[in-house]
Each structure stands twice: as structure tokens, then as C-alpha cells.
Amino acid sequence: MAWATVAWQKVPDPFPKADPRPLRIDGLTAGNGVVVGWGRVAAPGQNQFNDMGAVFISTDGRHWRAIALDDGVAATDTSEPNGVAIGPSGMVAFGGVCCGTEERAIWGSLDGLIWARVAVRPDFNQRASGIQRIVGLQTGWVAVGGQGEEATIWTSSDGSNWQAVDRAVAGLGKGVVSDVAATPDGLIAVGTIDDVAGTHDGAIWVSKDGGNWARTAAADPALVGPDETELSRVVPFAGGLFVVGNFGTHQERVQCEKLIGVASLVAKPLPETALSCGWGREHHWLSPDGSAWVRLAALDPLPGQPPNLVQRPIEFRVLAAGGPGLVALGEDSVPPEGDARVWVSADGNRWRSLDPPFPAAGNPQAGLVVVGRQIVAIVEPAGAGQGVAVAIGTIP
């Protein structure tokens, strides 16, 4: 059944007072019967910031534990998690350590309650500076990102020993792999590759086992060509594959880079341009199986054009399968712009917002996951300053 409305309920006292005080939750993921977030907790006296990176875990979205990621972190440093992956063999958190020591870091956990920093090879520590996302498999883990200017995919059986896949065989080049997700047929990854002309092309890679990768749809006109295309997020859903990215003309990108160069020389603010010197606009791509793609028309109007008369979501902050197609946290292109709402789509093309958009007791943050016919959302208590709260949205 299509989702039309949601009943929001703020969770009372989701975090035990004995746990570190949550300062913020930057994102959520779900799997294996748990919801896991990452962000920061208060850590008085442990470093110059008095805070520490942390993970947050719940089995029902209502009762949470906050665990500081302080293992292997010096007293003068702080951890900085960028994401968490849940797999059959446990969980990994990836990010870095700052600030007396500046290096990438990975932590592992069997149950999400006890975390230990994983010792990785020094050469991988440098290569892993561009990790964008990790996904768990029956056989281990797959990480995607970039090594310097080169798009890279790594594999590991234990989260400690990582090997980069052969770039030539996988069709990896100058660019970045931005996201990876599991599908019924294996794995799919998306990103950006520079073509021979120096423009950005959207890139798709697929793998049956996580170790052997191949680029597909390399000549698809919806992804490559003289314009600029960057792919950042992929979500498999009942209707196929949905991708979020950026698309614009090469002239827009060149103009933007020239304006940035001139502004840096004269130390003056950038002049107003049609794109505010941010070339391209958010676009979405659809494919039933990953072999052929369709680029959908941008949902927001061009600057100077009249607004759409129908609610259209833009600037997707969060995207998940559900509803029973897709669920997103995004802004409304219809004035007044900037209102974050929860949107649902059965096909990835036509969207509508749920009513009410969010619980009145808080403002939406980046954390949102779909668990069955419920939405677990992280909200910032209105007028309360630093801190987080949890709301559960139930679909009738």
C-alpha cells in the first residue's frame, strides 16, 4: 500500500543518563535487527574539544545506547567517524583521528556495544583517506572511495587486511567511487570518472562477489558525454535502481572555475551568477537492472524561472528504500523553499510528501532510516541548543 500519512511520536528519554551525553547524530543505518548511528558525545577533559566520536545503537528505535569511539585514541585526540557498516560478521565504523595525530581509522565490533580500533597496514591508512562507504558481505567487507585522484575499491575478509582491486580490470580511473550497495544480483557501485576530454562522466560498476568488478553502461548517453555528470548515491528498491547525482554543462563548470580563480586573486566576493558559481543541479537516474539508465528532468526550476506548482523534493539529505518504493528527506522546491519534509515515491519519478512533514517537537537532522512501516528519525530539540532527540513515525 502506498504511504500517504505518518503519525509522529517523540521518544521520551531515549538515552540512559549513565551513558555519554549525545551531542549530535550525523547519520543512521539499519540491518540485522538493529539501528546504528554515528556522531559525537561529550567527553569532558579528554581533549581540547571535550568531545569524542561515537556510535549509537538501538534494537527498536526507542531505547538507545551511546558508545564513545575512544579505543586507540590518544588523550589529546578525538575520533571522527564518517559512517558505519553492518555485516553478517559484525560492524565497522570508518573515519579518522584528529588532531595531534592526523590519520584514517577503522573500528570493529561484534555487537555494536564494544568497539576496538582495528590495526591496519600503514600503506592502507594512506590509501583509505578517501573511503566514502563500506558494505558488509558474507565473506567480509567492501570499501569504495578514492586513492589520491584515482577511483578505488578495496576488499577485506576481516576489516584489517585490505586489498585494492585491479583498477584496469575493474575500469577504474581518475575520479572517485562514491557509493556501493547490495542488490539481489551482487553489488553495485556508482561514482565519477574523468573522460579523455577532461569532463566528468557518471560511472557504474557491478560485482557478483565483491572481489571481481567491471564497469558497465560505460557508453550510456544518460551517463557520459560532453556535459558534466557526477553520481553520488545509489539505492536499490522494488522498482530497480535509483541514483542521485549532479549534472550540468561543461561551460557552466569552466565559468565557475574561472570565477573562483578571479575571486581568489582579487580577494572579492564572487559575483552573482545563474548557478551561484556552483555548476550543475541535482538530478536523478533510474534503471531497472543497471544496464541502461534514464536521467530524469531536474525537479527544481532554473534560476529566474517560475517555481513548480506541484511539490517537488530537492536536495535529498537522506534516501532509503521503503514506502513501498523510496523514502527521502529533502527540501520542497515550492516556496517557501527550505522546508524539510519526508517524501515517498513508488517509482522514483513521482513524489509526494507525507503529512505531517515532521514532529512539531523538533527540527529534522540527517538521521533517518526506514524499518518496516516505521521511520526512525533523529531530530534536534527546538530551542534546546546542542543535543539530539528521537522520533518514530508510524505508517497506518
CSV table of C-alpha atoms in Angstrom, one decimal:
chain,number,residue,atom,x,y,z
A,1,MET,CA,0.0,0.0,0.0
A,2,ALA,CA,1.3,3.5,-0.9
A,3,TRP,CA,2.2,5.6,2.1
A,4,ALA,CA,0.1,8.8,2.5
A,5,THR,CA,0.4,9.9,6.1
A,6,VAL,CA,2.5,9.3,9.1
A,7,ALA,CA,1.9,9.6,12.9
A,8,TRP,CA,4.9,11.0,14.7
A,9,GLN,CA,5.7,10.4,18.3
A,10,LYS,CA,8.7,11.8,20.2
A,11,VAL,CA,10.6,9.1,22.1
A,12,PRO,CA,10.9,10.0,25.8
A,13,ASP,CA,14.4,9.7,27.3
A,14,PRO,CA,15.9,7.6,24.6
A,15,PHE,CA,19.4,7.6,26.1
A,16,PRO,CA,20.3,6.4,29.6
A,17,LYS,CA,21.7,9.1,31.8
A,18,ALA,CA,24.7,6.9,32.7
A,19,ASP,CA,25.9,6.9,29.0
A,20,PRO,CA,27.9,9.7,27.5
A,21,ARG,CA,25.7,12.7,26.6
A,22,PRO,CA,24.9,12.7,22.9
A,23,LEU,CA,25.9,16.0,21.1
A,24,ARG,CA,24.7,15.1,17.6
A,25,ILE,CA,24.0,12.1,15.3
A,26,ASP,CA,25.2,12.6,11.8
A,27,GLY,CA,23.6,9.6,10.1
A,28,LEU,CA,21.8,6.3,10.6
A,29,THR,CA,21.9,2.8,9.1
A,30,ALA,CA,19.9,-0.3,9.8
A,31,GLY,CA,20.4,-4.1,9.4
A,32,ASN,CA,20.5,-7.4,11.3
A,33,GLY,CA,17.7,-6.2,13.6
A,34,VAL,CA,19.5,-3.1,14.9
A,35,VAL,CA,19.6,0.6,14.1
A,36,VAL,CA,23.1,2.2,14.3
A,37,GLY,CA,24.1,5.8,14.2
A,38,TRP,CA,27.3,7.8,14.3
A,39,GLY,CA,28.1,11.2,15.6
A,40,ARG,CA,29.6,12.8,18.8
A,41,VAL,CA,29.2,12.6,22.5
A,42,ALA,CA,30.5,14.8,25.4
A,43,ALA,CA,33.9,13.7,26.7
A,44,PRO,CA,34.9,16.3,29.4
A,45,GLY,CA,38.7,16.7,29.9
A,46,GLN,CA,39.7,14.1,27.2
A,47,ASN,CA,41.0,16.6,24.6
A,48,GLN,CA,40.8,20.2,23.7
A,49,PHE,CA,37.3,19.8,22.3
A,50,ASN,CA,35.8,17.9,25.3
A,51,ASP,CA,34.0,15.6,22.9
A,52,MET,CA,34.6,12.2,21.1
A,53,GLY,CA,33.3,10.4,18.1
A,54,ALA,CA,30.6,7.8,19.0
A,55,VAL,CA,28.2,5.2,17.7
A,56,PHE,CA,24.6,4.9,18.9
A,57,ILE,CA,22.7,1.6,18.8
A,58,SER,CA,19.1,0.5,19.2
A,59,THR,CA,17.0,-2.6,18.6
A,60,ASP,CA,13.7,-0.8,18.5
A,61,GLY,CA,14.4,2.9,17.7
A,62,ARG,CA,13.2,3.8,21.2
A,63,HIS,CA,15.9,2.6,23.6
A,64,TRP,CA,19.4,3.7,22.7
A,65,ARG,CA,23.0,3.2,23.9
A,66,ALA,CA,25.7,5.8,23.2
A,67,ILE,CA,29.3,4.4,23.0
A,68,ALA,CA,32.3,6.6,22.6
A,69,LEU,CA,34.8,5.5,19.9
A,70,ASP,CA,37.8,6.2,22.1
A,71,ASP,CA,39.7,2.9,21.8
A,72,GLY,CA,43.1,3.6,20.2
A,73,VAL,CA,42.6,7.4,20.5
A,74,ALA,CA,45.2,9.4,22.5
A,75,ALA,CA,44.1,11.6,25.3
A,76,THR,CA,44.8,14.7,23.3
A,77,ASP,CA,43.0,13.4,20.2
A,78,THR,CA,39.4,12.8,19.2
A,79,SER,CA,37.8,10.2,16.8
A,80,GLU,CA,35.8,11.3,13.8
A,81,PRO,CA,33.5,8.6,12.4
A,82,ASN,CA,32.2,9.2,8.9
A,83,GLY,CA,29.9,6.1,8.7
A,84,VAL,CA,29.1,2.6,10.0
A,85,ALA,CA,28.5,-0.6,8.0
A,86,ILE,CA,26.6,-3.6,9.3
A,87,GLY,CA,27.5,-7.0,8.0
A,88,PRO,CA,26.9,-10.7,8.8
A,89,SER,CA,30.2,-10.8,10.9
A,90,GLY,CA,29.6,-7.6,12.9
A,91,MET,CA,30.0,-3.9,12.3
A,92,VAL,CA,32.8,-1.5,11.2
A,93,ALA,CA,33.0,2.3,11.8
A,94,PHE,CA,35.3,4.2,9.5
A,95,GLY,CA,36.6,7.7,9.7
A,96,GLY,CA,39.7,9.3,11.2
A,97,VAL,CA,41.6,10.5,14.3
A,98,CYS,CA,42.3,14.2,14.9
A,99,CYS,CA,44.1,16.4,15.9
A,100,GLY,CA,47.5,15.8,17.5
A,101,THR,CA,47.6,12.7,15.2
A,102,GLU,CA,46.0,13.0,11.8
A,103,GLU,CA,45.2,9.6,10.3
A,104,ARG,CA,42.4,7.4,9.0
A,105,ALA,CA,41.0,4.9,11.4
A,106,ILE,CA,38.6,1.9,11.4
A,107,TRP,CA,36.9,0.4,14.5
A,108,GLY,CA,35.2,-3.0,14.6
A,109,SER,CA,32.5,-4.5,16.8
A,110,LEU,CA,30.7,-7.8,17.1
A,111,ASP,CA,27.6,-6.5,18.8
A,112,GLY,CA,27.7,-2.7,18.5
A,113,LEU,CA,28.3,-2.2,22.2
A,114,ILE,CA,32.1,-2.9,22.4
A,115,TRP,CA,34.3,-1.3,19.8
A,116,ALA,CA,38.0,-1.8,19.2
A,117,ARG,CA,40.2,0.1,16.8
A,118,VAL,CA,41.5,-2.2,14.1
A,119,ALA,CA,45.2,-2.2,13.2
A,120,VAL,CA,45.6,-1.6,9.5
A,121,ARG,CA,48.7,-1.5,7.4
A,122,PRO,CA,50.3,1.9,7.2
A,123,ASP,CA,50.1,2.0,3.4
A,124,PHE,CA,46.3,1.3,3.5
A,125,ASN,CA,45.9,4.0,6.1
A,126,GLN,CA,47.1,6.5,3.5
A,127,ARG,CA,45.2,4.9,0.6
A,128,ALA,CA,42.0,4.8,2.7
A,129,SER,CA,41.9,8.6,3.1
A,130,GLY,CA,39.2,8.7,0.5
A,131,ILE,CA,36.8,6.0,1.9
A,132,GLN,CA,33.2,7.0,1.0
A,133,ARG,CA,31.3,3.9,2.1
A,134,ILE,CA,31.7,0.3,3.3
A,135,VAL,CA,29.3,-2.6,2.8
A,136,GLY,CA,29.3,-5.9,4.7
A,137,LEU,CA,29.2,-9.3,2.9
A,138,GLN,CA,29.1,-12.9,4.0
A,139,THR,CA,32.8,-13.1,3.0
A,140,GLY,CA,33.9,-9.8,4.6
A,141,TRP,CA,33.8,-6.1,3.6
A,142,VAL,CA,34.0,-3.9,0.5
A,143,ALA,CA,35.1,-0.2,0.8
A,144,VAL,CA,34.8,2.4,-2.0
A,145,GLY,CA,36.3,5.8,-2.5
A,146,GLY,CA,39.5,7.2,-3.9
A,147,GLN,CA,43.2,7.0,-3.6
A,148,GLY,CA,44.6,10.4,-4.4
A,149,GLU,CA,42.9,11.2,-7.7
A,150,GLU,CA,42.1,7.6,-8.6
A,151,ALA,CA,38.8,5.9,-8.1
A,152,THR,CA,39.4,2.8,-5.8
A,153,ILE,CA,37.6,-0.2,-4.5
A,154,TRP,CA,39.1,-2.3,-1.6
A,155,THR,CA,38.1,-5.7,-0.2
A,156,SER,CA,38.8,-7.3,3.2
A,157,SER,CA,37.9,-10.5,4.9
A,158,ASP,CA,38.4,-9.2,8.4
A,159,GLY,CA,38.3,-5.4,8.3
A,160,SER,CA,42.0,-5.2,9.0
A,161,ASN,CA,43.8,-6.5,5.9
A,162,TRP,CA,42.6,-4.6,2.8
A,163,GLN,CA,43.5,-5.1,-0.8
A,164,ALA,CA,42.7,-2.7,-3.7
A,165,VAL,CA,41.0,-4.4,-6.7
A,166,ASP,CA,42.8,-4.1,-10.0
A,167,ARG,CA,41.9,-0.7,-11.5
A,168,ALA,CA,42.5,-1.7,-15.1
A,169,VAL,CA,40.3,-4.8,-14.9
A,170,ALA,CA,37.6,-3.0,-13.0
A,171,GLY,CA,37.5,0.0,-15.3
A,172,LEU,CA,38.6,2.4,-12.5
A,173,GLY,CA,40.4,5.6,-13.5
A,174,LYS,CA,40.8,9.2,-12.4
A,175,GLY,CA,37.8,10.0,-10.2
A,176,VAL,CA,36.0,8.6,-7.2
A,177,VAL,CA,33.7,5.8,-6.3
A,178,SER,CA,31.0,7.5,-4.1
A,179,ASP,CA,28.6,4.7,-3.0
A,180,VAL,CA,28.1,1.0,-3.0
A,181,ALA,CA,25.0,-1.1,-2.2
A,182,ALA,CA,23.9,-4.7,-2.2
A,183,THR,CA,21.4,-6.0,-4.8
A,184,PRO,CA,19.8,-9.4,-5.3
A,185,ASP,CA,22.5,-10.0,-8.0
A,186,GLY,CA,25.5,-8.9,-6.0
A,187,LEU,CA,26.8,-5.3,-5.6
A,188,ILE,CA,26.5,-2.1,-7.5
A,189,ALA,CA,28.8,1.0,-7.1
A,190,VAL,CA,28.4,4.5,-8.5
A,191,GLY,CA,30.8,7.4,-8.9
A,192,THR,CA,32.6,9.7,-11.3
A,193,ILE,CA,35.4,9.2,-13.9
A,194,ASP,CA,37.2,11.9,-15.9
A,195,ASP,CA,36.9,11.1,-19.6
A,196,VAL,CA,39.6,11.7,-22.2
A,197,ALA,CA,38.3,15.3,-22.8
A,198,GLY,CA,38.6,16.1,-19.1
A,199,THR,CA,34.9,16.2,-18.4
A,200,HIS,CA,33.2,14.2,-15.6
A,201,ASP,CA,31.2,11.1,-16.6
A,202,GLY,CA,28.9,9.1,-14.4
A,203,ALA,CA,30.2,5.6,-13.8
A,204,ILE,CA,28.6,2.3,-12.7
A,205,TRP,CA,30.4,-0.8,-11.5
A,206,VAL,CA,28.9,-4.2,-10.7
A,207,SER,CA,30.2,-7.3,-8.9
A,208,LYS,CA,28.8,-10.7,-8.2
A,209,ASP,CA,31.1,-11.5,-5.3
A,210,GLY,CA,32.6,-8.1,-4.2
A,211,GLY,CA,36.1,-9.1,-5.4
A,212,ASN,CA,35.7,-9.0,-9.1
A,213,TRP,CA,34.4,-5.8,-10.5
A,214,ALA,CA,33.5,-4.5,-14.0
A,215,ARG,CA,32.3,-1.1,-15.3
A,216,THR,CA,29.0,-1.3,-17.0
A,217,ALA,CA,26.9,1.2,-19.1
A,218,ALA,CA,30.2,3.0,-20.0
A,219,ALA,CA,28.7,4.3,-23.2
A,220,ASP,CA,25.2,5.1,-21.9
A,221,PRO,CA,24.3,8.6,-23.1
A,222,ALA,CA,22.5,9.2,-19.9
A,223,LEU,CA,25.8,9.0,-18.0
A,224,VAL,CA,28.6,10.0,-20.4
A,225,GLY,CA,29.1,12.7,-23.0
A,226,PRO,CA,30.3,16.3,-23.4
A,227,ASP,CA,28.4,17.5,-20.3
A,228,GLU,CA,29.4,17.1,-16.6
A,229,THR,CA,27.9,14.2,-14.7
A,230,GLU,CA,28.7,13.1,-11.1
A,231,LEU,CA,26.9,10.2,-9.3
A,232,SER,CA,26.9,10.2,-5.5
A,233,ARG,CA,24.2,7.8,-4.1
A,234,VAL,CA,22.6,4.6,-5.2
A,235,VAL,CA,19.6,2.8,-3.6
A,236,PRO,CA,18.2,-0.5,-4.9
A,237,PHE,CA,14.4,-0.6,-4.4
A,238,ALA,CA,11.4,-2.7,-5.7
A,239,GLY,CA,11.4,-0.8,-9.0
A,240,GLY,CA,15.1,-1.2,-9.8
A,241,LEU,CA,17.9,1.2,-9.0
A,242,PHE,CA,17.7,4.9,-8.1
A,243,VAL,CA,20.7,7.2,-8.2
A,244,VAL,CA,21.2,10.8,-7.0
A,245,GLY,CA,23.9,13.0,-8.6
A,246,ASN,CA,24.8,16.3,-10.2
A,247,PHE,CA,24.5,17.3,-13.9
A,248,GLY,CA,25.4,20.4,-15.8
A,249,THR,CA,27.2,21.7,-18.9
A,250,HIS,CA,30.9,21.9,-19.3
A,251,GLN,CA,30.6,25.6,-19.9
A,252,GLU,CA,29.0,26.1,-16.5
A,253,ARG,CA,31.8,24.3,-14.8
A,254,VAL,CA,34.5,26.3,-16.7
A,255,GLN,CA,32.8,29.6,-15.9
A,256,CYS,CA,32.5,28.6,-12.3
A,257,GLU,CA,36.2,27.7,-12.1
A,258,LYS,CA,37.3,30.9,-13.8
A,259,LEU,CA,35.2,33.0,-11.4
A,260,ILE,CA,36.7,31.2,-8.4
A,261,GLY,CA,40.2,31.9,-9.8
A,262,VAL,CA,39.5,35.6,-10.3
A,263,ALA,CA,37.9,36.0,-6.9
A,264,SER,CA,40.9,34.3,-5.2
A,265,LEU,CA,43.2,36.8,-6.9
A,266,VAL,CA,41.3,40.0,-6.2
A,267,ALA,CA,40.0,38.8,-2.7
A,268,LYS,CA,36.5,39.9,-3.5
A,269,PRO,CA,33.2,38.0,-3.2
A,270,LEU,CA,32.0,36.1,-6.2
A,271,PRO,CA,29.5,37.9,-8.4
A,272,GLU,CA,26.0,36.5,-8.5
A,273,THR,CA,25.6,34.0,-11.3
A,274,ALA,CA,22.8,31.9,-12.5
A,275,LEU,CA,24.3,28.9,-10.6
A,276,SER,CA,25.9,30.9,-7.8
A,277,CYS,CA,29.2,29.5,-9.1
A,278,GLY,CA,28.1,26.0,-8.2
A,279,TRP,CA,27.9,24.3,-11.6
A,280,GLY,CA,25.2,21.8,-12.2
A,281,ARG,CA,22.0,20.8,-10.4
A,282,GLU,CA,20.8,17.8,-8.6
A,283,HIS,CA,19.4,15.1,-10.9
A,284,HIS,CA,18.2,11.6,-10.5
A,285,TRP,CA,18.7,8.5,-12.6
A,286,LEU,CA,16.6,5.3,-12.9
A,287,SER,CA,17.4,1.9,-14.2
A,288,PRO,CA,15.5,-1.4,-13.9
A,289,ASP,CA,18.7,-3.5,-13.7
A,290,GLY,CA,21.8,-1.2,-14.0
A,291,SER,CA,22.4,-1.9,-17.7
A,292,ALA,CA,20.6,1.1,-19.2
A,293,TRP,CA,19.8,4.4,-17.5
A,294,VAL,CA,17.3,7.3,-17.8
A,295,ARG,CA,18.2,10.7,-16.5
A,296,LEU,CA,15.1,12.3,-15.1
A,297,ALA,CA,14.4,16.0,-15.5
A,298,ALA,CA,15.5,18.2,-12.6
A,299,LEU,CA,12.8,18.7,-10.1
A,300,ASP,CA,13.7,22.3,-9.2
A,301,PRO,CA,13.3,25.1,-11.7
A,302,LEU,CA,16.2,27.0,-13.2
A,303,PRO,CA,17.0,30.4,-11.6
A,304,GLY,CA,14.7,33.0,-12.9
A,305,GLN,CA,12.0,30.5,-14.0
A,306,PRO,CA,8.7,30.3,-12.2
A,307,PRO,CA,8.5,27.7,-9.4
A,308,ASN,CA,6.8,24.4,-10.0
A,309,LEU,CA,3.2,24.4,-9.0
A,310,VAL,CA,3.5,20.9,-7.6
A,311,GLN,CA,5.5,19.9,-4.6
A,312,ARG,CA,8.9,18.6,-5.8
A,313,PRO,CA,11.6,17.3,-3.4
A,314,ILE,CA,15.2,18.7,-3.9
A,315,GLU,CA,18.5,18.5,-2.1
A,316,PHE,CA,18.0,14.9,-0.8
A,317,ARG,CA,19.6,14.7,2.6
A,318,VAL,CA,18.6,11.1,3.2
A,319,LEU,CA,17.4,8.3,0.9
A,320,ALA,CA,16.2,4.8,1.7
A,321,ALA,CA,14.1,2.0,0.2
A,322,GLY,CA,10.5,1.9,1.6
A,323,GLY,CA,7.1,3.3,1.3
A,324,PRO,CA,6.9,0.8,-0.6
A,325,GLY,CA,9.3,2.3,-3.2
A,326,LEU,CA,11.6,5.1,-1.9
A,327,VAL,CA,11.6,7.4,1.1
A,328,ALA,CA,13.6,10.7,1.2
A,329,LEU,CA,14.3,13.6,3.5
A,330,GLY,CA,14.5,16.6,1.2
A,331,GLU,CA,13.5,20.2,0.7
A,332,ASP,CA,10.5,21.4,-1.1
A,333,SER,CA,11.1,23.3,-4.4
A,334,VAL,CA,7.8,25.2,-3.9
A,335,PRO,CA,8.2,28.4,-2.0
A,336,PRO,CA,8.9,28.9,0.8
A,337,GLU,CA,11.9,26.8,0.0
A,338,GLY,CA,14.0,25.2,2.7
A,339,ASP,CA,11.2,23.3,4.5
A,340,ALA,CA,12.5,19.8,5.0
A,341,ARG,CA,9.8,17.1,4.5
A,342,VAL,CA,9.6,13.4,4.3
A,343,TRP,CA,8.8,12.3,0.7
A,344,VAL,CA,7.7,9.0,-0.7
A,345,SER,CA,7.7,7.6,-4.3
A,346,ALA,CA,6.6,4.3,-5.7
A,347,ASP,CA,8.6,4.6,-8.9
A,348,GLY,CA,11.4,7.2,-8.2
A,349,ASN,CA,9.8,9.7,-10.6
A,350,ARG,CA,6.6,11.0,-9.0
A,351,TRP,CA,6.9,12.1,-5.3
A,352,ARG,CA,4.6,13.3,-2.7
A,353,SER,CA,5.2,14.5,0.9
A,354,LEU,CA,3.9,12.8,4.0
A,355,ASP,CA,1.6,14.7,6.3
A,356,PRO,CA,2.6,15.9,8.8
A,357,PRO,CA,6.1,16.6,7.5
A,358,PHE,CA,7.9,16.1,10.8
A,359,PRO,CA,7.2,16.1,14.5
A,360,ALA,CA,6.4,19.5,15.8
A,361,ALA,CA,8.8,19.0,18.8
A,362,GLY,CA,12.0,19.1,16.7
A,363,ASN,CA,13.8,20.0,13.5
A,364,PRO,CA,15.0,17.2,11.2
A,365,GLN,CA,18.6,16.3,11.1
A,366,ALA,CA,20.5,13.9,8.8
A,367,GLY,CA,19.5,10.7,10.6
A,368,LEU,CA,16.5,8.8,9.1
A,369,VAL,CA,16.0,5.1,8.4
A,370,VAL,CA,13.0,3.0,7.3
A,371,VAL,CA,12.3,-0.1,9.3
A,372,GLY,CA,9.2,-1.9,8.0
A,373,ARG,CA,6.3,0.6,8.2
A,374,GLN,CA,8.1,2.9,10.6
A,375,ILE,CA,10.5,5.8,10.2
A,376,VAL,CA,13.2,6.3,12.8
A,377,ALA,CA,14.3,9.9,12.7
A,378,ILE,CA,16.8,12.0,14.6
A,379,VAL,CA,15.6,15.4,15.5
A,380,GLU,CA,17.2,18.4,17.1
A,381,PRO,CA,15.1,19.7,20.0
A,382,ALA,CA,13.7,23.1,19.2
A,383,GLY,CA,15.5,25.8,21.1
A,384,ALA,CA,17.5,23.4,23.2
A,385,GLY,CA,20.9,24.1,21.7
A,386,GLN,CA,23.2,21.1,21.4
A,387,GLY,CA,21.6,17.7,21.8
A,388,VAL,CA,19.5,15.2,19.9
A,389,ALA,CA,16.1,13.6,20.3
A,390,VAL,CA,14.4,10.6,18.6
A,391,ALA,CA,11.1,10.5,16.9
A,392,ILE,CA,9.2,7.5,15.5
A,393,GLY,CA,6.9,7.9,12.5
A,394,THR,CA,4.4,5.1,12.1
A,395,ILE,CA,2.6,4.5,8.8
A,396,PRO,CA,-1.1,3.4,9.4
